[in-house]
Short mmCIF file of C-alpha atoms in Angstrom, two decimals:
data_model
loop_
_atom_site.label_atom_id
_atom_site.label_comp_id
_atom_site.label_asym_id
_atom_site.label_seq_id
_atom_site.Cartn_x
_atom_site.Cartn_y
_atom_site.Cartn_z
CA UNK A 1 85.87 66.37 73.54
CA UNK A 2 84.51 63.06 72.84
CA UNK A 3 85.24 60.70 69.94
CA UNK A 4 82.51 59.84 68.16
CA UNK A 5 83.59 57.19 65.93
CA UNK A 6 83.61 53.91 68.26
CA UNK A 7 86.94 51.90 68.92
CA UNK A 8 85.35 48.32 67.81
CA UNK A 9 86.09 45.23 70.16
CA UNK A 10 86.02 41.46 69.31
CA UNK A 11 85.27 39.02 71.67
CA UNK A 12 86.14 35.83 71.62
CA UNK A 13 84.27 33.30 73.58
CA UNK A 14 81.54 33.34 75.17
CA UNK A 15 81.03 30.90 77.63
CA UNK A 16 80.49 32.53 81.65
CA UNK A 17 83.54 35.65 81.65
CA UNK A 18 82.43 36.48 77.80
CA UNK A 19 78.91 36.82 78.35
CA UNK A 20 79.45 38.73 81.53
CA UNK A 21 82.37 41.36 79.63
CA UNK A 22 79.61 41.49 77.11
CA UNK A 23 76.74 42.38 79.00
CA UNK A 24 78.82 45.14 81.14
CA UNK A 25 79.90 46.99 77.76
CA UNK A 26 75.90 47.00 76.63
CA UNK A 27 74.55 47.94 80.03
CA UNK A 28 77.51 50.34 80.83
CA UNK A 29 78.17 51.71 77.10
CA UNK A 30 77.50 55.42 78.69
CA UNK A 31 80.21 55.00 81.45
CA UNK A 32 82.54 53.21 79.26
CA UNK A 33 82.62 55.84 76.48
CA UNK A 34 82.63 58.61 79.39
CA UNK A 35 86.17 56.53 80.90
CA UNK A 36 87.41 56.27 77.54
CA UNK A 37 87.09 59.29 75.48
CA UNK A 38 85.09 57.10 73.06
CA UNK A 39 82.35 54.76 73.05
CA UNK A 40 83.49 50.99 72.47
CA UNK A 41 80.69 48.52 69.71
CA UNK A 42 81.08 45.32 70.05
CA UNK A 43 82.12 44.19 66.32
CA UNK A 44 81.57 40.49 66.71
CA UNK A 45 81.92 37.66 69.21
CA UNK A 46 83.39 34.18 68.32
CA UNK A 47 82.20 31.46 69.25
CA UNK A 48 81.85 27.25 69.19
CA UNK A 49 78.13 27.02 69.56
CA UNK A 50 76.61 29.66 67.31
CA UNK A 51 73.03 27.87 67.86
CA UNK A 52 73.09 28.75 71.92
CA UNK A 53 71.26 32.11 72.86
CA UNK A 54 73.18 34.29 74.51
CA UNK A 55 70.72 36.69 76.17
CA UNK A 56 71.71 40.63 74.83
CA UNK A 57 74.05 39.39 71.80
CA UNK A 58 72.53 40.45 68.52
CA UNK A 59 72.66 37.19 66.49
CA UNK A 60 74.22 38.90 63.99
CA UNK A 61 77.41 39.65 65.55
CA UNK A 62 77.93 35.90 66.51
CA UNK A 63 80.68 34.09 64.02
CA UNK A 64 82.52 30.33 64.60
CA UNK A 65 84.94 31.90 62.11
CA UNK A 66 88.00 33.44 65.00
CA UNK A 67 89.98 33.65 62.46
CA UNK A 68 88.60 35.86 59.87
CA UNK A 69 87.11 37.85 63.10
CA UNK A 70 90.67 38.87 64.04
CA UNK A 71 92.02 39.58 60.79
CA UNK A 72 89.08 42.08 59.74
CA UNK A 73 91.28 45.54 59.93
CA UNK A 74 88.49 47.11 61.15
CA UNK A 75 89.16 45.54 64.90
CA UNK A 76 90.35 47.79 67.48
CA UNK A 77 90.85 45.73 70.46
CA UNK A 78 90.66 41.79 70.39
CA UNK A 79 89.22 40.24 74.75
CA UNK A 80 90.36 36.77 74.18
CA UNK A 81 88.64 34.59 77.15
CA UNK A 82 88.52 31.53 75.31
CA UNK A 83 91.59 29.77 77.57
CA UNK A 84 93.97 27.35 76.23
CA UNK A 85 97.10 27.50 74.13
CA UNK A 86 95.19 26.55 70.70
CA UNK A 87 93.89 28.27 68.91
CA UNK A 88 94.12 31.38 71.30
CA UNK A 89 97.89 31.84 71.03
CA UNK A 90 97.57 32.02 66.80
CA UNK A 91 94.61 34.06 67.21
CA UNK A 92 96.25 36.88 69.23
CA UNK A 93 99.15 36.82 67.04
CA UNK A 94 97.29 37.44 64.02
CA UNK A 95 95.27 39.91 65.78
CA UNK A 96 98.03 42.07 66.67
CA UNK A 97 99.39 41.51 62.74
CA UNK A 98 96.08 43.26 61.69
CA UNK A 99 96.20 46.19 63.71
CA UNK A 100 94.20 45.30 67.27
CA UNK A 101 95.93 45.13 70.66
CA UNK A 102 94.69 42.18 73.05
CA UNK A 103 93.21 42.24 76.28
CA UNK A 104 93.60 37.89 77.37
CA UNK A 105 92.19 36.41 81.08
CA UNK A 106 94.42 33.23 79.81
CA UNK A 107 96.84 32.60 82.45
CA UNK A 108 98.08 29.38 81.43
CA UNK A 109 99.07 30.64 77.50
CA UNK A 110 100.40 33.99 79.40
CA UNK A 111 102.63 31.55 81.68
CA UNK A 112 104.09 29.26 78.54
CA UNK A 113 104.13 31.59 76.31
CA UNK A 114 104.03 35.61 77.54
CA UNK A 115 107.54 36.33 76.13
CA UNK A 116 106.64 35.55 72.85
CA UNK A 117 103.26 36.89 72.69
CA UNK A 118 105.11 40.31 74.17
CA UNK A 119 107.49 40.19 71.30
CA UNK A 120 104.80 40.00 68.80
CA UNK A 121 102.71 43.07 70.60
CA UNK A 122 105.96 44.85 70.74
CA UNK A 123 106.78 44.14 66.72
CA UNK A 124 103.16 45.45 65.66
CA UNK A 125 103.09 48.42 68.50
CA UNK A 126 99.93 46.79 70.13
CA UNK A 127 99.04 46.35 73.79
CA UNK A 128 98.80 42.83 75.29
CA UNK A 129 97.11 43.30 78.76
CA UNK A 130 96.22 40.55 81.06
CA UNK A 131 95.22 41.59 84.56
CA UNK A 132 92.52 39.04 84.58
CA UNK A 133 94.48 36.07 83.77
CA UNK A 134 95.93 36.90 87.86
CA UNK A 135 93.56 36.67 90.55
CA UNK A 136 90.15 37.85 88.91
CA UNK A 137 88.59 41.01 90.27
CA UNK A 138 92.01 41.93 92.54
CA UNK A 139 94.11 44.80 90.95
CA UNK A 140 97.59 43.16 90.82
CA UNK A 141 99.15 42.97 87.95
CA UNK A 142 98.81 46.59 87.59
CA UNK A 143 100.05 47.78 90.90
CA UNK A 144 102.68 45.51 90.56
CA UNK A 145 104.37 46.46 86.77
CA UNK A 146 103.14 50.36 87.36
CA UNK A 147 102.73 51.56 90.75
CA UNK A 148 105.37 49.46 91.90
CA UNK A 149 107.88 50.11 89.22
CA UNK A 150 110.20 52.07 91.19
CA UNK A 151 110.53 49.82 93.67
CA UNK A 152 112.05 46.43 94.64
CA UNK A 153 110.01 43.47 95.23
CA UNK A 154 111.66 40.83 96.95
CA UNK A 155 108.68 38.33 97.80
CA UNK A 156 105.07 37.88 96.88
CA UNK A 157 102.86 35.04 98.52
CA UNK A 158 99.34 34.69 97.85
CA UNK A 159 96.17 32.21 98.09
CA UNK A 160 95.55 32.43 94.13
CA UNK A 161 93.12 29.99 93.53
CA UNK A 162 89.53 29.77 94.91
CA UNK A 163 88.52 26.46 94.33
CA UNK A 164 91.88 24.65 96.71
CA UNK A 165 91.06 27.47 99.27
CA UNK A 166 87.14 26.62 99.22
CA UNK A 167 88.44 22.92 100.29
CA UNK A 168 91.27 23.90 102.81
CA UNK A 169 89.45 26.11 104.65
CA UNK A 170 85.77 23.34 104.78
CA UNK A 171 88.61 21.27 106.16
CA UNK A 172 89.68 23.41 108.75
CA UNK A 173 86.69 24.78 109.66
CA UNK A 174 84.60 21.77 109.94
CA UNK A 175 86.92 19.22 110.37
CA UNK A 176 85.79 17.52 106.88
CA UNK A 177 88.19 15.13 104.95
CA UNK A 178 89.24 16.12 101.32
CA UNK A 179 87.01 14.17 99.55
CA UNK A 180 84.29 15.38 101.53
CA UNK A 181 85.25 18.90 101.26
CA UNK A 182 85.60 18.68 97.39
CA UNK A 183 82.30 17.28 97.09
CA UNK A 184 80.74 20.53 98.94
CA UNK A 185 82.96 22.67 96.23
CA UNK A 186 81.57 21.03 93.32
CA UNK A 187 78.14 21.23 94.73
CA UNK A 188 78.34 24.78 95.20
CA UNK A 189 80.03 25.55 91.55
CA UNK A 190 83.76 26.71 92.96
CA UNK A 191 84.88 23.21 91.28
CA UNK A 192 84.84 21.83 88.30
CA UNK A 193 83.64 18.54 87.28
CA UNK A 194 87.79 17.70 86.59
CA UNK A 195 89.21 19.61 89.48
CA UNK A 196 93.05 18.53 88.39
CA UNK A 197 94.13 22.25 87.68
CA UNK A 198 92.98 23.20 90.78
CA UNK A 199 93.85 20.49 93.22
CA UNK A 200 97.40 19.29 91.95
CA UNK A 201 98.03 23.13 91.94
CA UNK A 202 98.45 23.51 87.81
CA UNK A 203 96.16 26.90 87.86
CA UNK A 204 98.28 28.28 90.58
CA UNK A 205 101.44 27.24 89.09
CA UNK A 206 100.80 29.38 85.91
CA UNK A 207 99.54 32.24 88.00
CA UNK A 208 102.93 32.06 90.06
CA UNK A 209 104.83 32.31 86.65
CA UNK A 210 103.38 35.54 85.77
CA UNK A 211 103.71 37.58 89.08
CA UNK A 212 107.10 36.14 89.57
CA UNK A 213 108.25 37.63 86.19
CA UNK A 214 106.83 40.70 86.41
CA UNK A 215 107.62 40.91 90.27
CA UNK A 216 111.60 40.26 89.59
CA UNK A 217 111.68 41.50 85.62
CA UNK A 218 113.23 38.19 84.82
CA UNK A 219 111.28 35.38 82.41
CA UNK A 220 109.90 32.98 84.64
CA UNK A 221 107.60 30.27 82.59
CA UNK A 222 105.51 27.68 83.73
CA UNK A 223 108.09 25.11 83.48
CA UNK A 224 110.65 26.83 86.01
CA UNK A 225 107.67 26.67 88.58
CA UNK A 226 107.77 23.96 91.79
CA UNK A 227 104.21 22.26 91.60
CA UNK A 228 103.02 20.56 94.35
CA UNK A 229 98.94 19.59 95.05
CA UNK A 230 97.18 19.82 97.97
CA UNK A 231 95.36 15.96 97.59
CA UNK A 232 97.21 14.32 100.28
CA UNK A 233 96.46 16.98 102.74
CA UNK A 234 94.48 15.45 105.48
CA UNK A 235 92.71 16.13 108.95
CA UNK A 236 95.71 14.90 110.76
CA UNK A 237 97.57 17.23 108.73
CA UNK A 238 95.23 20.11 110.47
CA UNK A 239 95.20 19.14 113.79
CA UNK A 240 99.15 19.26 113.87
CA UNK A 241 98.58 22.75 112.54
CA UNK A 242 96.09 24.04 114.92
CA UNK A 243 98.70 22.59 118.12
CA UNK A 244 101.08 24.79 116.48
CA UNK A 245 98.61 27.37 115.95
CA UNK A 246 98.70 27.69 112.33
CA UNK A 247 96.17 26.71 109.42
CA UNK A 248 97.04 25.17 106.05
CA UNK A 249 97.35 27.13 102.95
CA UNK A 250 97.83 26.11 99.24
CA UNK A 251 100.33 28.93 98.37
CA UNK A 252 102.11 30.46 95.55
CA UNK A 253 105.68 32.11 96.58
CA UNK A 254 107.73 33.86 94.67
CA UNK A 255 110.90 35.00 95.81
CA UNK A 256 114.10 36.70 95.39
CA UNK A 257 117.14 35.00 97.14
CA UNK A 258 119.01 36.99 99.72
CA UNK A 259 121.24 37.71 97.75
CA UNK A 260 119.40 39.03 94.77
CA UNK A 261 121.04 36.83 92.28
CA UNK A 262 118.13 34.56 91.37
CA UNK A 263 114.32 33.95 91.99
CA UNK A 264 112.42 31.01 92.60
CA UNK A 265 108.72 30.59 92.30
CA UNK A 266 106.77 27.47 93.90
CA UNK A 267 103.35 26.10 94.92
CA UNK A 268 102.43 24.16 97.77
CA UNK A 269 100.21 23.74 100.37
CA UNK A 270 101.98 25.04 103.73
CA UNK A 271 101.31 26.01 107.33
CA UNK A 272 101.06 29.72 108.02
CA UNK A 273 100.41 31.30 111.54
CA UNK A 274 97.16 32.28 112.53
CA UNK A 275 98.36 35.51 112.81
CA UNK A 276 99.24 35.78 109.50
CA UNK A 277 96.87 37.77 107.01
CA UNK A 278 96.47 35.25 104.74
CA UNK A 279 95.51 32.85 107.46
CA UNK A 280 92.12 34.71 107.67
CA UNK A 281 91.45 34.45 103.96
CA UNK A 282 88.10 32.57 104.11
CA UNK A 283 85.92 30.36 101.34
CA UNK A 284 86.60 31.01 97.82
CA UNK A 285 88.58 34.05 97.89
CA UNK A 286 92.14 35.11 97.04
CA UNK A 287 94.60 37.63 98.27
CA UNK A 288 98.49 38.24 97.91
CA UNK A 289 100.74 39.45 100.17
CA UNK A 290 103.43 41.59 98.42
CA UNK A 291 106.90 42.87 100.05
CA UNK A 292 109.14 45.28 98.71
CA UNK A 293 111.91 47.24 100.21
CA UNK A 294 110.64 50.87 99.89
CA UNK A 295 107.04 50.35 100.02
CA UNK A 296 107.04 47.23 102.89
CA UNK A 297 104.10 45.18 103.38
CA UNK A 298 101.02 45.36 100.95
CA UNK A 299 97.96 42.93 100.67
CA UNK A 300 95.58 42.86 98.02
CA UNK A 301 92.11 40.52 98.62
CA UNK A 302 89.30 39.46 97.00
CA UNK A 303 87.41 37.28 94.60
CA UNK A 304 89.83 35.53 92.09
CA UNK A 305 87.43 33.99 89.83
CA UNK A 306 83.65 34.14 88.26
CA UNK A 307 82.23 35.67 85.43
CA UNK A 308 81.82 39.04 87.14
CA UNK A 309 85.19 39.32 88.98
CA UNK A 310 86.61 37.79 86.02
CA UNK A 311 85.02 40.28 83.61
CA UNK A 312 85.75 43.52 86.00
CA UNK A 313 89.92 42.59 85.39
CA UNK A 314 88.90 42.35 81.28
CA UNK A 315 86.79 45.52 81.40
CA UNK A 316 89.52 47.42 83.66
CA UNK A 317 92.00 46.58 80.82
CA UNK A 318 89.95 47.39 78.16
CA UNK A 319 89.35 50.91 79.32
CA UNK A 320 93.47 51.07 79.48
CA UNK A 321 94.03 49.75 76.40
CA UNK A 322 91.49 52.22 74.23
CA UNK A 323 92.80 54.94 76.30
CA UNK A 324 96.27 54.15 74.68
CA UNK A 325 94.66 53.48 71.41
CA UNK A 326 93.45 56.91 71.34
CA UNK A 327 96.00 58.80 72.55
CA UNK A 328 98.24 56.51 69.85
CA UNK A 329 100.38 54.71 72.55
CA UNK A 330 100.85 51.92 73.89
CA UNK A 331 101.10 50.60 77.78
CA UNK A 332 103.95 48.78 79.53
CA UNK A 333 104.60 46.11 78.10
CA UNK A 334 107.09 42.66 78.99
CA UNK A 335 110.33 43.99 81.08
CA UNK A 336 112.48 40.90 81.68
CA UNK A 337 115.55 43.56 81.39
CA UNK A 338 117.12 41.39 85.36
CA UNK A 339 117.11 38.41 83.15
CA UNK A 340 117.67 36.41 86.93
CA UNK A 341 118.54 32.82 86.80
CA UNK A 342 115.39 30.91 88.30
CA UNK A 343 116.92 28.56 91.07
CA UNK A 344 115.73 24.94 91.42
CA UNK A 345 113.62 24.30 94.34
CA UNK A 346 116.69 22.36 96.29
CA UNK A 347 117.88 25.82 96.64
CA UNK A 348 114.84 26.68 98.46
CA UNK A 349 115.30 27.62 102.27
CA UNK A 350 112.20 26.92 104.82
CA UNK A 351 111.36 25.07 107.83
CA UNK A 352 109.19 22.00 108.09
CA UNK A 353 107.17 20.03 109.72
CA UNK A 354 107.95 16.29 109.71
CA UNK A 355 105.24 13.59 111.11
CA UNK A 356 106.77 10.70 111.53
CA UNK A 357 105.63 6.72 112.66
CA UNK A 358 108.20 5.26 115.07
CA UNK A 359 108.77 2.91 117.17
CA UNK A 360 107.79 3.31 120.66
CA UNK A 361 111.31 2.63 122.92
CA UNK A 362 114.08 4.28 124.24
CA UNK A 363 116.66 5.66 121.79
CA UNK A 364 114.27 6.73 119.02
CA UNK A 365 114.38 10.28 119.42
CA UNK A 366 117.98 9.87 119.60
CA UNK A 367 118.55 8.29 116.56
CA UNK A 368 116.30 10.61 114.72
CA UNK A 369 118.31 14.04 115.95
CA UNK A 370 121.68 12.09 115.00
CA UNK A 371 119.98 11.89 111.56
CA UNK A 372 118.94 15.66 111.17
CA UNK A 373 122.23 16.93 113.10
CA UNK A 374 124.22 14.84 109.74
CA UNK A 375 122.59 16.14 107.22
CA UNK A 376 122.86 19.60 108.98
CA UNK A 377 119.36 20.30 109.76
CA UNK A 378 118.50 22.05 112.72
CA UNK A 379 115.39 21.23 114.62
CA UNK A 380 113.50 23.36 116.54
CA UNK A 381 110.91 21.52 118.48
CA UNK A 382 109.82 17.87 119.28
CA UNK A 383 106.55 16.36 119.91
CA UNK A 384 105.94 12.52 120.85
CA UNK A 385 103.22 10.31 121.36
CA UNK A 386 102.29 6.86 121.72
CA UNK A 387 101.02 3.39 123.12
CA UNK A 388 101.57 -0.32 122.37
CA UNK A 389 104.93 -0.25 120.87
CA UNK A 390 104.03 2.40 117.98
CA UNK A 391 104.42 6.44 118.44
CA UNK A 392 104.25 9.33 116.40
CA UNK A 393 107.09 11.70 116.60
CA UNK A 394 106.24 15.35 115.09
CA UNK A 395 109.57 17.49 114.71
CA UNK A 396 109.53 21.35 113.22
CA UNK A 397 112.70 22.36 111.46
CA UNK A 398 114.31 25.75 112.02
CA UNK A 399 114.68 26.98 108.04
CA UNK A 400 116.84 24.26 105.76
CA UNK A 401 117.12 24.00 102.29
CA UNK A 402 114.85 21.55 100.47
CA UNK A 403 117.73 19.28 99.24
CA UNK A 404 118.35 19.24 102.28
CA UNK A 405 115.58 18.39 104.14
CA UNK A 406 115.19 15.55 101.38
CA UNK A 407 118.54 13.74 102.27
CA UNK A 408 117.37 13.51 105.89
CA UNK A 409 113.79 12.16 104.97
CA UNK A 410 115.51 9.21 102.65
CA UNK A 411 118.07 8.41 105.79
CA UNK A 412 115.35 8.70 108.19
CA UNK A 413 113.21 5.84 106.09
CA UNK A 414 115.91 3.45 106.59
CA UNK A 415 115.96 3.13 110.55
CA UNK A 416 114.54 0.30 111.38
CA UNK A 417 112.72 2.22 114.09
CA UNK A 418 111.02 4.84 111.91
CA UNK A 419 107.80 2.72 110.30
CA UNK A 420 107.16 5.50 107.99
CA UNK A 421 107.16 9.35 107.07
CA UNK A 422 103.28 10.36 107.50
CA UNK A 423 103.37 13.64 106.31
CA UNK A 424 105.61 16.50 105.53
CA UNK A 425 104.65 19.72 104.74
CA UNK A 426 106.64 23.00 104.60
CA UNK A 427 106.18 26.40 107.30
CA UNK A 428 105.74 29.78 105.76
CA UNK A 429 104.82 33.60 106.44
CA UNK A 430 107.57 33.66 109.69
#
């Protein structure tokens, strides 16, 4: 039998994922109370601008006061899409002190600061769910802390961010520079006017926190995460791909060491096979490749961001979260119970692909293999070129550690025949 009384939701923000979460619990209201046991009113919805119209928002529910919106009592479930640490992180703490459990899309305060915000949701008996804050529309946060929670994951890589794989793949398709390829991005709305978060790989970073942590049930934050952007990525950079018959990725691994005594978790662009799934990942979408012992290989793709995929991850967990409110539980919440020490990323073991400018004479590719054989790095194959006394000299690693890899770089730049490193970029998804 049916509730009657509605479970009351704030919102706050408004801006394209609020008005869209908004819109789908007015135009879906039947559905949603169907799903839920109950129907769901939307009690009031926060906002900076309270002049702007917001097309299907009664006037009256709009507020700039967060604050006293969260602390009402009345409040069954607080949607926070406003982003940021400030003031979202006090306003979902108070929220949960007044009685509401928390449905966020806010990766980056989720990344800094999940363990905390767990520990508050956990002291008040509230939910904190955040599928959105991964990957937009693509079920994965789920799958990964419930249906996969009797088994061991030992790696997930993924393409989470739209905007960097928009660029990559204009670049590999078309043969565009960077620049070039941004441009088209922002023209077409899958960048934003600043496109730092994106491009220098910030967004991903904080993405890569949370699926490592709840991937490994350790505490990974934001801080423990490699960072590297994809701006110095060029066409060269794809043609050497394409000769080895890969493409270039700006991925987010997460991994468990052989071992299984610690993690690591990095972002970086990197070559990937042709034949690998994610290889095929076209335009603005996302998808994560997931491997775990029992279960093997599992992919999940599509859109990561917008205000509709966006708002499908918020809506999901709302619908989870006012389940649990009615039956008077609460979900799964932080397990960190591994507690595995997150390894620097000179522990990291890959291979590489090293361009180098060198002199062209005898001896060079000598002198280059005595460097790599000292510093104990294997190398698997050898390209050369060149005319006029200068050559480029491309050499692929077989897997070395990164500390590694970086002593033989600095001893390589001081050979008087090497002129300079061009490019380096790592090999993945072998």
């Amino acid at each position: 039998m049916m509730r009657t009384r509605p479970l009351k939701v704030a919102l706050l923000g408004c801006g394209v994922v609020g008005s869209e979460v908004a819109r789908i619990m007015t135009t879906h209201a039947a559905d949603l109370a169907a799903r839920i046991g109950a129907p769901v009113e939307l009690a009031g919805v926060a906002v900076r601008r309270p002049d702007k119209v917001r097309e299907g928002i009664d006037p009256a529910l709009v507020t700039t006061d967060a604050t006293a919106l969260v602390k009402r009592g009345d409040i069954d479930v607080v949607v926070e899409v406003i982003g940021g640490i400030e003031p979202a992180r006090t306003l979902i703490t108070t929220a949960f002190a007044h009685g509401a459990s928390v449905v966020s899309a806010n990766k980056a305060l989720i990344a800094q600061d999940g363990a905390a915000l767990h520990a508050a949701a956990d002291e008040h008996g509230k939910d904190l769910y955040y599928e959105a804050a991964v990957a937009g529309a693509i079920p994965l946060i789920r799958p990964l802390r419930e249906s996969l929670a009797g088994d061991k994951v030992n790696r997930v890589l993924g393409i989470v961010n739209g905007t960097t794989n928009f660029i990559l793949d204009a670049m590999d398709t078309t043969g565009a520079g960077y620049q070039e390829a941004l441009d088209e991005a922002t023209a077409l709305g899958y960048a934003e006017a600043d496109p730092t978060a994106d491009v220098e790989g910030f967004d991903a970073a904080a993405k890569a926190a949370i699926l490592a942590g709840i991937a490994f049930h350790t505490r990974v934050r934001l801080d423990d995460v490699y960072r590297e952007g994809m701006t110095e990525v060029t066409a060269a950079d794809f043609a050497s791909a394409k000769e080895m018959g890969c493409t270039i990725k700006l991925l987010a691994i997460c991994e468990r060491a052989a071992d299984g005594g610690s993690v690591t978790a990095r972002v970086h662009p990197a070559m990937i096979p042709l034949s690998h799934p994610l290889a095929g990942v076209r335009e603005a979408y996302n998808a994560v490749f997931v491997e775990s012992e029992a279960a093997g290989q599992l992919m999940f793709y599509g859109p990561g961001a917008g205000g509709s995929p966006t708002a499908s991850a918020v809506l999901g967990d709302l619908v989870a979260v006012c389940r649990n409110r009615l039956g008077g539980a609460t979900g799964p919440g932080e397990s960190a119970y591994a507690a595995l020490p997150v390894s620097p990323m000179g522990h990291v073991v890959t291979r590489y692909h090293i361009s180098l400018d060198v002199a062209d004479k005898p001896g060079v590719l000598a002198q280059v293999a005595t460097v790599f054989a000292e510093h104990g790095v294997s190398i698997d194959t050898v390209r050369q070129s060149g005319k006029d006394g200068e050559a480029s000299l491309v050499v692929v690693t077989h897997r070395a550690s990164d500390a590694a890899l970086g002593g033989t770089v600095e001893a390589l730049r001081k050979l008087d025949t090497v002129r300079g490193v061009a490019s380096i970029m790592r090999v993945e998804g072998e």
